[in-house]
């Protein structure tokens, strides 16, 4: 009797185990067919083990999706989602099955079809398989065994989400009308279609465009046989090869990996940036190989019709030759959207001519016509014959050039590069051509005249220097910078002869005084005395950097004063001095309510964004901290102190010193330890600043009775425990807006993440601060445990590596 009982017990136990295994453990299969559906919990792995198909829940979501992700890497990276429009509720067990009716069906726990893949072909015993390329394909089982594209009833590569994998085609199958394009996720937690799409525009000569809803944001430009006209720096490389195919059957763009051990894909992220990412074994994360949008000039139609954009110019927009601004007032105020118009109307047949532009990103080809077999001479003739033709260019630049591209009526979104661009011939009236010629003569004359003047003044300058036994080491000419030169006697008078009462404090390389000019303007004077030798480079750097920058969130340099004994910088005076005096002061912080704090945070973010992206120099500040944020009478934040700033573009701001400089507590780990700095090190400092503004506590010197973490670590602990509001400075309490505060803390934690690649760029930060969309989950911050970690590193010992690293950083984060 007892034996029988235990026998039953064992049987039950066994049955239970079977069920448990079926429901709970992740089993893998290699195909799905009519008798083998795939349940939530099991997965389908590709033959080579590169990809896996299964059910997943993204980030903080509580919804469940069917998707494909990389199998071999630890960071879950979903490359395709089936039911992005129809999520499953996580509690019910779903399954994926193949049927003769619609080849693939996703059924929820109650048997309802949530999503289906249909095929127009004749379906008999379909079988689904995941290929090692990440393509989920379905074919009839009774046909031959090989999975070739011709036999596919359906494939996931025909229905892209936000990622273009190698081998995936982006574009159109002319015969079926199928158009494949990318649509961003709504947020990193929500795969439902976001507002951005990246697709081919088939009007005129086809080209890829990035759109937000129906508005164009960015164009790659037309394919020129080698690459896209708007990506001249993307050259043939050992990682991948790319192809643009255009024939009677198909028009598409695709690329392939040349080295199969590299993992790489193109992603349209929820913020509307097109990125090419490569998996880094070393960093154990995705690193950016390049972004499509490289600078402000890539903003679609920034300079309007018949305008051209050159990021090296200030302002970056100008009218094409023979054209003038349509709305001069708007144009001069920096709103170029109205574009330009002809100074002289075309006379059409009576001797119009063409002006040649070199190094161009070809204008929008939706207004174009093309012929692949014409020569450039035939192209010119063709353009000449039709009065609507406004420009022409070679279609294919390979082998001396072939084909013809003609623009009808409109030239828009034209960009000028420093090198590697294409030639464009723009039609102008004969009279404009004549002006052009005389202008060249005038130009030539003035260049010669200018050169002789320059030589003269240089000789004079040197003479004066030697006669004064000049002490100013940095040899620079303030005239070049269009910076007003103040006389030392004027400054002395304005500052009461540099009296102690007028002293505001000590800056990075000398005392700062308050002054008042005769016209009543209040100024701040930064004085560099002859004793402070090491400050010369920083001083020079600051003059050169800041003289070229103008933004409402940057402190304005009014002029300088260069004397034999000492040099001075003259700034606008900020009546509320610096941010640290407010947030770290018990009394004063009370006057700083949450709204003001949030405005300050946003102002700082916009200032950094300008430095990083919109200014002509593309500058990394490298020393962002509370004491370098000045406040004007209305509490508008202004970033100051550009002594450490470096430009990513030219040599303008490059100093000869090779030192890791900055302030501990604000320095990112990769910068403090390896001397690697990039735009993302400023993002880190910004994150620290935000936490300081929210908490009213300094990151460095922060102490807590319960743990040894610094402010970052403290914020991270509270965030993980859902207690972020406890971080808030009690004095902000009265005017508190909890959701905004939580958002600021969340964004700050994204900015201080350990890995620079995970930190958002400033464009994203500004967008996140201004919107209320979902935010990605931050990972662990850098430097959050040992509060003294940053201080263990000797500042000078890293001098060698820093210069070379700077170069490599430039390349990676450049284009
Ligand atoms: C696919 O087939 C199912 C069932 O026949 C149908 O309900 C659905 O609308 C079809 N979907 C498409 C995109 O054609
Ligand atoms: C392919 O890439 C791997 C990893 O980056 C590298 O180690 C290997 O040398 C590369 N192979 C070739 C042929 O370039
Ligand atoms: C393209 O140009 C060639 C040579 O001029 C001509 O023979 C051909 O008909 C043109 N094709 C089209 C579509 O206009
Ligand atoms: C000029 O070209 C446009 C666009 O192809 C066309 O619509 C127009 O008829 C042409 N005009 C002449 C006079 O050929």
mmCIF file of C-alpha atoms in Angstrom, residues 339-633:
data_model
loop_
_atom_site.group_PDB
_atom_site.id
_atom_site.type_symbol
_atom_site.label_atom_id
_atom_site.label_comp_id
_atom_site.label_asym_id
_atom_site.label_seq_id
_atom_site.Cartn_x
_atom_site.Cartn_y
_atom_site.Cartn_z
ATOM 1 C CA UNK A 339 16.536 81.754 -48.051
ATOM 2 C CA UNK A 340 17.822 83.828 -50.918
ATOM 3 C CA UNK A 341 16.631 85.139 -54.276
ATOM 4 C CA UNK A 342 18.311 86.178 -57.494
ATOM 5 C CA UNK A 343 19.748 89.668 -57.661
ATOM 6 C CA UNK A 344 19.240 89.637 -61.418
ATOM 7 C CA UNK A 345 16.537 87.542 -63.045
ATOM 8 C CA UNK A 346 17.766 84.967 -65.553
ATOM 9 C CA UNK A 347 17.596 86.158 -69.120
ATOM 10 C CA UNK A 348 17.443 82.489 -70.074
ATOM 11 C CA UNK A 349 18.686 82.148 -73.588
ATOM 12 C CA UNK A 350 20.812 85.247 -73.864
ATOM 13 C CA UNK A 351 24.025 83.950 -72.449
ATOM 14 C CA UNK A 352 23.368 82.669 -68.941
ATOM 15 C CA UNK A 353 26.368 81.038 -67.450
ATOM 16 C CA UNK A 354 27.356 78.698 -64.643
ATOM 17 C CA UNK A 355 29.400 79.310 -61.528
ATOM 18 C CA UNK A 356 31.316 76.320 -60.266
ATOM 19 C CA UNK A 357 31.225 75.357 -56.578
ATOM 20 C CA UNK A 358 33.613 72.727 -55.287
ATOM 21 C CA UNK A 359 33.427 70.511 -52.171
ATOM 22 C CA UNK A 360 29.652 70.597 -52.079
ATOM 23 C CA UNK A 361 27.033 68.298 -50.544
ATOM 24 C CA UNK A 362 24.661 68.238 -53.500
ATOM 25 C CA UNK A 363 21.313 69.984 -52.905
ATOM 26 C CA UNK A 364 18.027 68.168 -52.324
ATOM 27 C CA UNK A 365 17.421 65.924 -55.334
ATOM 28 C CA UNK A 366 13.671 65.734 -54.861
ATOM 29 C CA UNK A 367 13.747 68.695 -57.259
ATOM 30 C CA UNK A 368 15.960 66.954 -59.781
ATOM 31 C CA UNK A 369 16.025 65.085 -63.060
ATOM 32 C CA UNK A 370 18.734 62.651 -64.102
ATOM 33 C CA UNK A 371 20.167 60.616 -66.924
ATOM 34 C CA UNK A 372 22.824 58.013 -66.219
ATOM 35 C CA UNK A 373 24.489 57.999 -69.642
ATOM 36 C CA UNK A 374 25.011 61.684 -70.455
ATOM 37 C CA UNK A 375 28.404 63.342 -70.229
ATOM 38 C CA UNK A 376 28.961 66.529 -68.251
ATOM 39 C CA UNK A 377 29.065 68.603 -71.469
ATOM 40 C CA UNK A 378 25.733 67.141 -72.588
ATOM 41 C CA UNK A 379 24.421 67.815 -69.100
ATOM 42 C CA UNK A 380 25.384 71.470 -69.327
ATOM 43 C CA UNK A 381 23.751 71.768 -72.744
ATOM 44 C CA UNK A 382 20.606 70.102 -71.436
ATOM 45 C CA UNK A 383 20.452 72.496 -68.497
ATOM 46 C CA UNK A 384 21.018 75.495 -70.740
ATOM 47 C CA UNK A 385 18.074 74.517 -72.955
ATOM 48 C CA UNK A 386 15.494 74.530 -70.165
ATOM 49 C CA UNK A 387 14.971 77.759 -68.298
ATOM 50 C CA UNK A 388 13.755 75.907 -65.186
ATOM 51 C CA UNK A 389 17.144 74.260 -64.781
ATOM 52 C CA UNK A 390 19.038 76.006 -61.985
ATOM 53 C CA UNK A 391 22.115 73.789 -61.636
ATOM 54 C CA UNK A 392 23.773 70.616 -62.862
ATOM 55 C CA UNK A 393 26.336 68.121 -61.631
ATOM 56 C CA UNK A 394 27.963 64.806 -62.462
ATOM 57 C CA UNK A 395 25.885 61.867 -61.265
ATOM 58 C CA UNK A 396 28.631 59.284 -60.817
ATOM 59 C CA UNK A 397 32.046 60.586 -59.802
ATOM 60 C CA UNK A 398 33.904 57.329 -60.522
ATOM 61 C CA UNK A 399 36.336 57.146 -63.436
ATOM 62 C CA UNK A 400 36.334 60.812 -64.366
ATOM 63 C CA UNK A 401 32.592 61.153 -63.923
ATOM 64 C CA UNK A 402 29.485 60.167 -65.877
ATOM 65 C CA UNK A 403 25.770 60.815 -65.910
ATOM 66 C CA UNK A 404 23.819 63.998 -65.440
ATOM 67 C CA UNK A 405 21.910 65.435 -62.513
ATOM 68 C CA UNK A 406 19.853 68.566 -63.103
ATOM 69 C CA UNK A 407 17.979 70.664 -60.542
ATOM 70 C CA UNK A 408 14.622 72.169 -61.461
ATOM 71 C CA UNK A 409 13.600 75.551 -59.981
ATOM 72 C CA UNK A 410 14.911 74.954 -56.447
ATOM 73 C CA UNK A 411 18.303 74.546 -54.825
ATOM 74 C CA UNK A 412 17.993 73.780 -51.140
ATOM 75 C CA UNK A 413 20.017 72.118 -48.352
ATOM 76 C CA UNK A 414 23.401 72.733 -49.900
ATOM 77 C CA UNK A 415 26.448 72.332 -47.698
ATOM 78 C CA UNK A 416 30.073 73.263 -48.345
ATOM 79 C CA UNK A 417 32.849 71.084 -46.950
ATOM 80 C CA UNK A 418 36.479 71.845 -46.357
ATOM 81 C CA UNK A 419 37.372 68.910 -48.605
ATOM 82 C CA UNK A 420 36.097 65.804 -50.386
ATOM 83 C CA UNK A 421 32.829 67.334 -51.617
ATOM 84 C CA UNK A 422 31.521 67.355 -55.174
ATOM 85 C CA UNK A 423 31.357 69.952 -57.950
ATOM 86 C CA UNK A 424 28.119 71.805 -58.597
ATOM 87 C CA UNK A 425 27.461 74.239 -61.440
ATOM 88 C CA UNK A 426 24.913 76.898 -60.544
ATOM 89 C CA UNK A 427 23.150 78.914 -63.225
ATOM 90 C CA UNK A 428 23.397 82.716 -63.024
ATOM 91 C CA UNK A 429 22.625 85.575 -65.349
ATOM 92 C CA UNK A 430 25.402 86.743 -67.657
ATOM 93 C CA UNK A 431 25.639 90.041 -65.765
ATOM 94 C CA UNK A 432 26.440 88.201 -62.539
ATOM 95 C CA UNK A 433 29.235 86.345 -64.311
ATOM 96 C CA UNK A 434 30.793 89.686 -65.308
ATOM 97 C CA UNK A 435 30.547 90.937 -61.723
ATOM 98 C CA UNK A 436 32.211 87.759 -60.648
ATOM 99 C CA UNK A 437 35.145 88.484 -62.917
ATOM 100 C CA UNK A 438 35.634 92.072 -61.810
ATOM 101 C CA UNK A 439 35.249 90.928 -58.236
ATOM 102 C CA UNK A 440 38.121 88.502 -58.676
ATOM 103 C CA UNK A 441 40.295 91.402 -59.779
ATOM 104 C CA UNK A 442 39.251 93.520 -56.843
ATOM 105 C CA UNK A 443 39.845 90.557 -54.579
ATOM 106 C CA UNK A 444 43.296 89.918 -56.010
ATOM 107 C CA UNK A 445 44.231 93.569 -55.575
ATOM 108 C CA UNK A 446 42.992 93.730 -52.030
ATOM 109 C CA UNK A 447 44.788 90.500 -51.132
ATOM 110 C CA UNK A 448 48.076 91.978 -52.349
ATOM 111 C CA UNK A 449 47.379 95.230 -50.536
ATOM 112 C CA UNK A 450 46.330 93.392 -47.392
ATOM 113 C CA UNK A 451 49.397 91.196 -47.459
ATOM 114 C CA UNK A 452 51.751 94.146 -47.683
ATOM 115 C CA UNK A 453 49.942 95.894 -44.845
ATOM 116 C CA UNK A 454 50.187 92.737 -42.755
ATOM 117 C CA UNK A 455 53.914 92.376 -43.370
ATOM 118 C CA UNK A 456 54.306 96.028 -42.385
ATOM 119 C CA UNK A 457 52.385 95.674 -39.179
ATOM 120 C CA UNK A 458 54.165 92.469 -38.215
ATOM 121 C CA UNK A 459 57.505 94.234 -38.574
ATOM 122 C CA UNK A 460 56.191 97.130 -36.488
ATOM 123 C CA UNK A 461 54.803 94.748 -33.882
ATOM 124 C CA UNK A 462 58.068 92.930 -33.439
ATOM 125 C CA UNK A 463 59.952 96.186 -33.234
ATOM 126 C CA UNK A 464 57.633 97.331 -30.458
ATOM 127 C CA UNK A 465 57.906 94.064 -28.636
ATOM 128 C CA UNK A 466 61.667 94.126 -28.553
ATOM 129 C CA UNK A 467 61.849 97.748 -27.588
ATOM 130 C CA UNK A 468 59.579 96.965 -24.604
ATOM 131 C CA UNK A 469 61.445 93.794 -23.620
ATOM 132 C CA UNK A 470 58.015 92.206 -23.817
ATOM 133 C CA UNK A 471 57.005 89.830 -21.090
ATOM 134 C CA UNK A 472 53.828 88.543 -22.705
ATOM 135 C CA UNK A 473 54.718 85.114 -23.897
ATOM 136 C CA UNK A 474 51.654 84.233 -25.926
ATOM 137 C CA UNK A 475 52.258 86.003 -29.200
ATOM 138 C CA UNK A 476 48.855 86.869 -30.487
ATOM 139 C CA UNK A 477 47.353 89.843 -32.142
ATOM 140 C CA UNK A 478 44.110 91.008 -30.676
ATOM 141 C CA UNK A 479 43.266 92.885 -33.880
ATOM 142 C CA UNK A 480 42.844 89.559 -35.619
ATOM 143 C CA UNK A 481 40.149 88.669 -33.137
ATOM 144 C CA UNK A 482 38.174 91.852 -33.615
ATOM 145 C CA UNK A 483 38.376 92.286 -29.880
ATOM 146 C CA UNK A 484 38.319 95.815 -28.476
ATOM 147 C CA UNK A 485 41.600 96.761 -26.859
ATOM 148 C CA UNK A 486 41.309 98.691 -23.598
ATOM 149 C CA UNK A 487 43.946 101.056 -22.372
ATOM 150 C CA UNK A 488 45.399 100.123 -19.006
ATOM 151 C CA UNK A 489 44.748 103.588 -17.611
ATOM 152 C CA UNK A 490 41.041 103.184 -18.410
ATOM 153 C CA UNK A 491 40.908 99.893 -16.565
ATOM 154 C CA UNK A 492 42.877 101.230 -13.627
ATOM 155 C CA UNK A 493 40.463 104.106 -13.298
ATOM 156 C CA UNK A 494 37.437 101.832 -13.635
ATOM 157 C CA UNK A 495 38.640 99.575 -10.844
ATOM 158 C CA UNK A 496 39.767 102.314 -8.450
ATOM 159 C CA UNK A 497 43.351 101.454 -9.293
ATOM 160 C CA UNK A 498 42.722 97.770 -8.568
ATOM 161 C CA UNK A 499 41.733 98.516 -5.020
ATOM 162 C CA UNK A 500 41.071 95.698 -2.610
ATOM 163 C CA UNK A 501 37.481 96.843 -2.186
ATOM 164 C CA UNK A 502 36.876 96.142 -5.843
ATOM 165 C CA UNK A 503 38.338 92.661 -5.693
ATOM 166 C CA UNK A 504 35.757 89.996 -6.453
ATOM 167 C CA UNK A 505 37.951 86.999 -5.851
ATOM 168 C CA UNK A 506 40.771 84.903 -7.233
ATOM 169 C CA UNK A 507 40.273 83.307 -10.619
ATOM 170 C CA UNK A 508 42.196 80.428 -12.095
ATOM 171 C CA UNK A 509 45.251 82.542 -12.798
ATOM 172 C CA UNK A 510 44.909 85.823 -10.973
ATOM 173 C CA UNK A 511 42.617 88.191 -9.102
ATOM 174 C CA UNK A 512 39.304 89.394 -10.533
ATOM 175 C CA UNK A 513 38.109 92.971 -9.971
ATOM 176 C CA UNK A 514 34.835 94.729 -10.366
ATOM 177 C CA UNK A 515 34.914 97.969 -12.308
ATOM 178 C CA UNK A 516 32.754 100.642 -13.817
ATOM 179 C CA UNK A 517 33.583 102.258 -17.132
ATOM 180 C CA UNK A 518 32.991 105.955 -17.716
ATOM 181 C CA UNK A 519 29.805 105.245 -19.643
ATOM 182 C CA UNK A 520 28.460 103.446 -16.564
ATOM 183 C CA UNK A 521 28.878 99.874 -17.810
ATOM 184 C CA UNK A 522 29.884 97.463 -15.086
ATOM 185 C CA UNK A 523 32.735 95.150 -15.894
ATOM 186 C CA UNK A 524 34.708 92.301 -14.378
ATOM 187 C CA UNK A 525 38.442 92.420 -14.929
ATOM 188 C CA UNK A 526 40.560 89.296 -14.822
ATOM 189 C CA UNK A 527 44.138 90.230 -14.185
ATOM 190 C CA UNK A 528 47.124 88.141 -15.138
ATOM 191 C CA UNK A 529 50.213 89.474 -13.522
ATOM 192 C CA UNK A 530 53.756 88.892 -14.657
ATOM 193 C CA UNK A 531 54.404 86.702 -11.630
ATOM 194 C CA UNK A 532 51.847 84.109 -12.598
ATOM 195 C CA UNK A 533 53.833 82.474 -15.340
ATOM 196 C CA UNK A 534 51.942 79.262 -15.858
ATOM 197 C CA UNK A 535 48.757 81.187 -16.567
ATOM 198 C CA UNK A 536 49.900 82.570 -19.887
ATOM 199 C CA UNK A 537 48.823 79.643 -21.995
ATOM 200 C CA UNK A 538 45.436 79.534 -20.327
ATOM 201 C CA UNK A 539 45.063 83.258 -20.733
ATOM 202 C CA UNK A 540 45.866 83.123 -24.417
ATOM 203 C CA UNK A 541 43.622 80.151 -24.857
ATOM 204 C CA UNK A 542 40.772 81.927 -23.206
ATOM 205 C CA UNK A 543 41.139 85.015 -25.380
ATOM 206 C CA UNK A 544 41.256 83.030 -28.569
ATOM 207 C CA UNK A 545 38.443 80.698 -27.621
ATOM 208 C CA UNK A 546 35.907 82.984 -26.147
ATOM 209 C CA UNK A 547 36.360 85.907 -28.501
ATOM 210 C CA UNK A 548 34.704 83.776 -31.167
ATOM 211 C CA UNK A 549 31.814 82.544 -29.070
ATOM 212 C CA UNK A 550 28.511 84.246 -28.542
ATOM 213 C CA UNK A 551 25.565 82.763 -26.760
ATOM 214 C CA UNK A 552 23.225 84.003 -24.069
ATOM 215 C CA UNK A 553 24.442 81.289 -21.730
ATOM 216 C CA UNK A 554 28.111 82.087 -22.153
ATOM 217 C CA UNK A 555 29.768 85.001 -20.400
ATOM 218 C CA UNK A 556 30.605 87.759 -22.824
ATOM 219 C CA UNK A 557 34.152 89.000 -23.285
ATOM 220 C CA UNK A 558 34.106 92.747 -23.874
ATOM 221 C CA UNK A 559 37.765 93.191 -24.629
ATOM 222 C CA UNK A 560 41.263 92.778 -23.391
ATOM 223 C CA UNK A 561 44.160 94.807 -22.324
ATOM 224 C CA UNK A 562 47.671 93.725 -23.086
ATOM 225 C CA UNK A 563 50.439 95.553 -21.387
ATOM 226 C CA UNK A 564 54.139 95.035 -20.995
ATOM 227 C CA UNK A 565 53.840 94.042 -17.351
ATOM 228 C CA UNK A 566 50.489 92.351 -17.273
ATOM 229 C CA UNK A 567 47.467 91.344 -19.319
ATOM 230 C CA UNK A 568 43.801 91.586 -18.555
ATOM 231 C CA UNK A 569 40.473 90.255 -19.784
ATOM 232 C CA UNK A 570 37.396 92.429 -19.507
ATOM 233 C CA UNK A 571 34.012 90.748 -19.132
ATOM 234 C CA UNK A 572 30.463 91.882 -18.631
ATOM 235 C CA UNK A 573 29.827 92.031 -14.887
ATOM 236 C CA UNK A 574 27.506 89.419 -13.406
ATOM 237 C CA UNK A 575 25.735 90.969 -10.476
ATOM 238 C CA UNK A 576 24.817 87.662 -8.875
ATOM 239 C CA UNK A 577 28.361 86.327 -9.102
ATOM 240 C CA UNK A 578 28.625 82.561 -9.288
ATOM 241 C CA UNK A 579 26.306 79.626 -8.764
ATOM 242 C CA UNK A 580 28.340 78.014 -5.962
ATOM 243 C CA UNK A 581 27.747 81.067 -3.769
ATOM 244 C CA UNK A 582 24.032 80.304 -3.944
ATOM 245 C CA UNK A 583 23.588 76.572 -3.896
ATOM 246 C CA UNK A 584 26.190 75.759 -1.268
ATOM 247 C CA UNK A 585 25.207 78.588 1.064
ATOM 248 C CA UNK A 586 22.537 77.865 3.650
ATOM 249 C CA UNK A 587 21.173 81.398 3.675
ATOM 250 C CA UNK A 588 21.299 82.214 -0.010
ATOM 251 C CA UNK A 589 20.058 78.869 -1.232
ATOM 252 C CA UNK A 590 16.720 79.676 0.333
ATOM 253 C CA UNK A 591 16.160 82.343 -2.284
ATOM 254 C CA UNK A 592 16.714 79.790 -5.021
ATOM 255 C CA UNK A 593 13.406 78.001 -5.608
ATOM 256 C CA UNK A 594 13.016 74.982 -7.827
ATOM 257 C CA UNK A 595 11.818 76.928 -10.877
ATOM 258 C CA UNK A 596 14.905 79.113 -10.857
ATOM 259 C CA UNK A 597 17.101 76.057 -10.374
ATOM 260 C CA UNK A 598 15.478 74.297 -13.308
ATOM 261 C CA UNK A 599 15.915 77.376 -15.514
ATOM 262 C CA UNK A 600 19.571 77.459 -14.520
ATOM 263 C CA UNK A 601 20.001 73.775 -15.363
ATOM 264 C CA UNK A 602 18.395 74.286 -18.752
ATOM 265 C CA UNK A 603 20.444 77.399 -19.460
ATOM 266 C CA UNK A 604 23.690 75.599 -18.657
ATOM 267 C CA UNK A 605 22.642 72.702 -20.902
ATOM 268 C CA UNK A 606 21.955 75.072 -23.791
ATOM 269 C CA UNK A 607 25.269 76.815 -23.265
ATOM 270 C CA UNK A 608 27.162 73.513 -23.399
ATOM 271 C CA UNK A 609 25.162 72.406 -26.424
ATOM 272 C CA UNK A 610 26.248 75.578 -28.166
ATOM 273 C CA UNK A 611 29.878 74.893 -27.303
ATOM 274 C CA UNK A 612 29.672 71.271 -28.403
ATOM 275 C CA UNK A 613 27.687 71.547 -31.528
ATOM 276 C CA UNK A 614 26.522 74.907 -32.714
ATOM 277 C CA UNK A 615 29.567 77.088 -32.262
ATOM 278 C CA UNK A 616 31.949 77.139 -35.165
ATOM 279 C CA UNK A 617 34.768 75.729 -33.078
ATOM 280 C CA UNK A 618 33.061 72.765 -31.405
ATOM 281 C CA UNK A 619 34.547 73.191 -27.980
ATOM 282 C CA UNK A 620 35.031 70.944 -24.974
ATOM 283 C CA UNK A 621 35.041 73.156 -21.891
ATOM 284 C CA UNK A 622 36.815 70.661 -19.588
ATOM 285 C CA UNK A 623 36.250 72.625 -16.394
ATOM 286 C CA UNK A 624 32.517 72.882 -15.859
ATOM 287 C CA UNK A 625 31.759 73.436 -12.179
ATOM 288 C CA UNK A 626 29.470 75.511 -10.017
ATOM 289 C CA UNK A 627 32.018 78.291 -9.515
ATOM 290 C CA UNK A 628 32.386 78.676 -13.281
ATOM 291 C CA UNK A 629 28.680 79.275 -13.773
ATOM 292 C CA UNK A 630 28.007 82.990 -13.359
ATOM 293 C CA UNK A 631 24.568 84.494 -12.792
ATOM 294 C CA UNK A 632 23.337 87.783 -14.163
ATOM 295 C CA UNK A 633 20.779 90.069 -12.506
#
